[in-house]
């Protein structure tokens, strides 16, 4: 097979090098750190949207806040993450 195994994952050599995987890992670590620096409500809103796939109405229900506040928190959270990740590069 032309696939390489790395950390239990198979990847085609032309699409994934050790350097690519290291860079991806570094980005994920930076993202996790940036997420942890967000205020709790903002972090939870972002996590429910992008990790759990919930829509604004579902997040509003889970967090017991108005849907408009969900949108504000998600937007502000994404802006903070973009700024922090851009600064980390």
Short mmCIF file of C-alpha atoms in Angstrom, two decimals, residues 20-85:
data_model
loop_
_atom_site.label_atom_id
_atom_site.label_comp_id
_atom_site.label_asym_id
_atom_site.label_seq_id
_atom_site.Cartn_x
_atom_site.Cartn_y
_atom_site.Cartn_z
CA UNK A 20 2.56 18.89 8.03
CA UNK A 21 1.35 16.79 10.93
CA UNK A 22 3.58 18.68 13.37
CA UNK A 23 2.28 22.01 12.09
CA UNK A 24 -1.32 20.78 12.42
CA UNK A 25 -0.62 19.61 15.97
CA UNK A 26 0.91 22.98 16.85
CA UNK A 27 -2.13 24.81 15.47
CA UNK A 28 -4.49 22.56 17.44
CA UNK A 29 -2.50 23.16 20.65
CA UNK A 30 -2.58 26.93 20.04
CA UNK A 31 -6.33 26.72 19.36
CA UNK A 32 -6.94 24.79 22.58
CA UNK A 33 -4.94 27.33 24.59
CA UNK A 34 -6.80 30.22 22.97
CA UNK A 35 -10.15 28.55 23.69
CA UNK A 36 -9.23 28.10 27.34
CA UNK A 37 -8.50 31.83 27.61
CA UNK A 38 -12.02 32.77 26.50
CA UNK A 39 -14.58 33.62 29.18
CA UNK A 40 -16.55 30.48 30.09
CA UNK A 41 -19.84 31.44 28.39
CA UNK A 42 -18.04 32.43 25.18
CA UNK A 43 -15.96 29.24 25.22
CA UNK A 44 -19.03 27.08 25.74
CA UNK A 45 -20.97 28.84 22.96
CA UNK A 46 -18.09 28.37 20.50
CA UNK A 47 -17.59 24.74 21.55
CA UNK A 48 -21.29 23.90 21.20
CA UNK A 49 -21.37 25.50 17.73
CA UNK A 50 -18.21 24.03 16.24
CA UNK A 51 -17.52 20.85 18.19
CA UNK A 52 -21.08 19.75 18.92
CA UNK A 53 -22.66 21.20 15.75
CA UNK A 54 -25.52 22.88 17.61
CA UNK A 55 -27.42 25.77 16.04
CA UNK A 56 -28.09 29.06 17.85
CA UNK A 57 -31.47 27.96 19.17
CA UNK A 58 -30.05 24.75 20.61
CA UNK A 59 -27.12 26.59 22.20
CA UNK A 60 -29.51 29.18 23.67
CA UNK A 61 -31.51 26.36 25.24
CA UNK A 62 -28.46 24.53 26.62
CA UNK A 63 -26.86 27.69 28.03
CA UNK A 64 -30.19 29.25 29.05
CA UNK A 65 -29.45 32.56 27.33
CA UNK A 66 -31.24 34.46 24.53
CA UNK A 67 -30.43 33.37 20.98
CA UNK A 68 -29.13 36.86 20.16
CA UNK A 69 -26.61 36.51 22.98
CA UNK A 70 -25.46 33.19 21.51
CA UNK A 71 -24.70 34.92 18.21
CA UNK A 72 -22.82 37.70 20.01
CA UNK A 73 -20.77 35.23 22.06
CA UNK A 74 -19.91 33.01 19.08
CA UNK A 75 -18.92 36.00 16.92
CA UNK A 76 -16.81 37.54 19.68
CA UNK A 77 -15.23 34.17 20.45
CA UNK A 78 -14.27 33.56 16.83
CA UNK A 79 -12.82 37.05 16.51
CA UNK A 80 -10.69 36.50 19.63
CA UNK A 81 -9.51 33.09 18.36
CA UNK A 82 -8.60 34.51 14.93
CA UNK A 83 -6.62 37.34 16.55
CA UNK A 84 -4.81 35.04 18.94
CA UNK A 85 -3.98 32.40 16.30
#
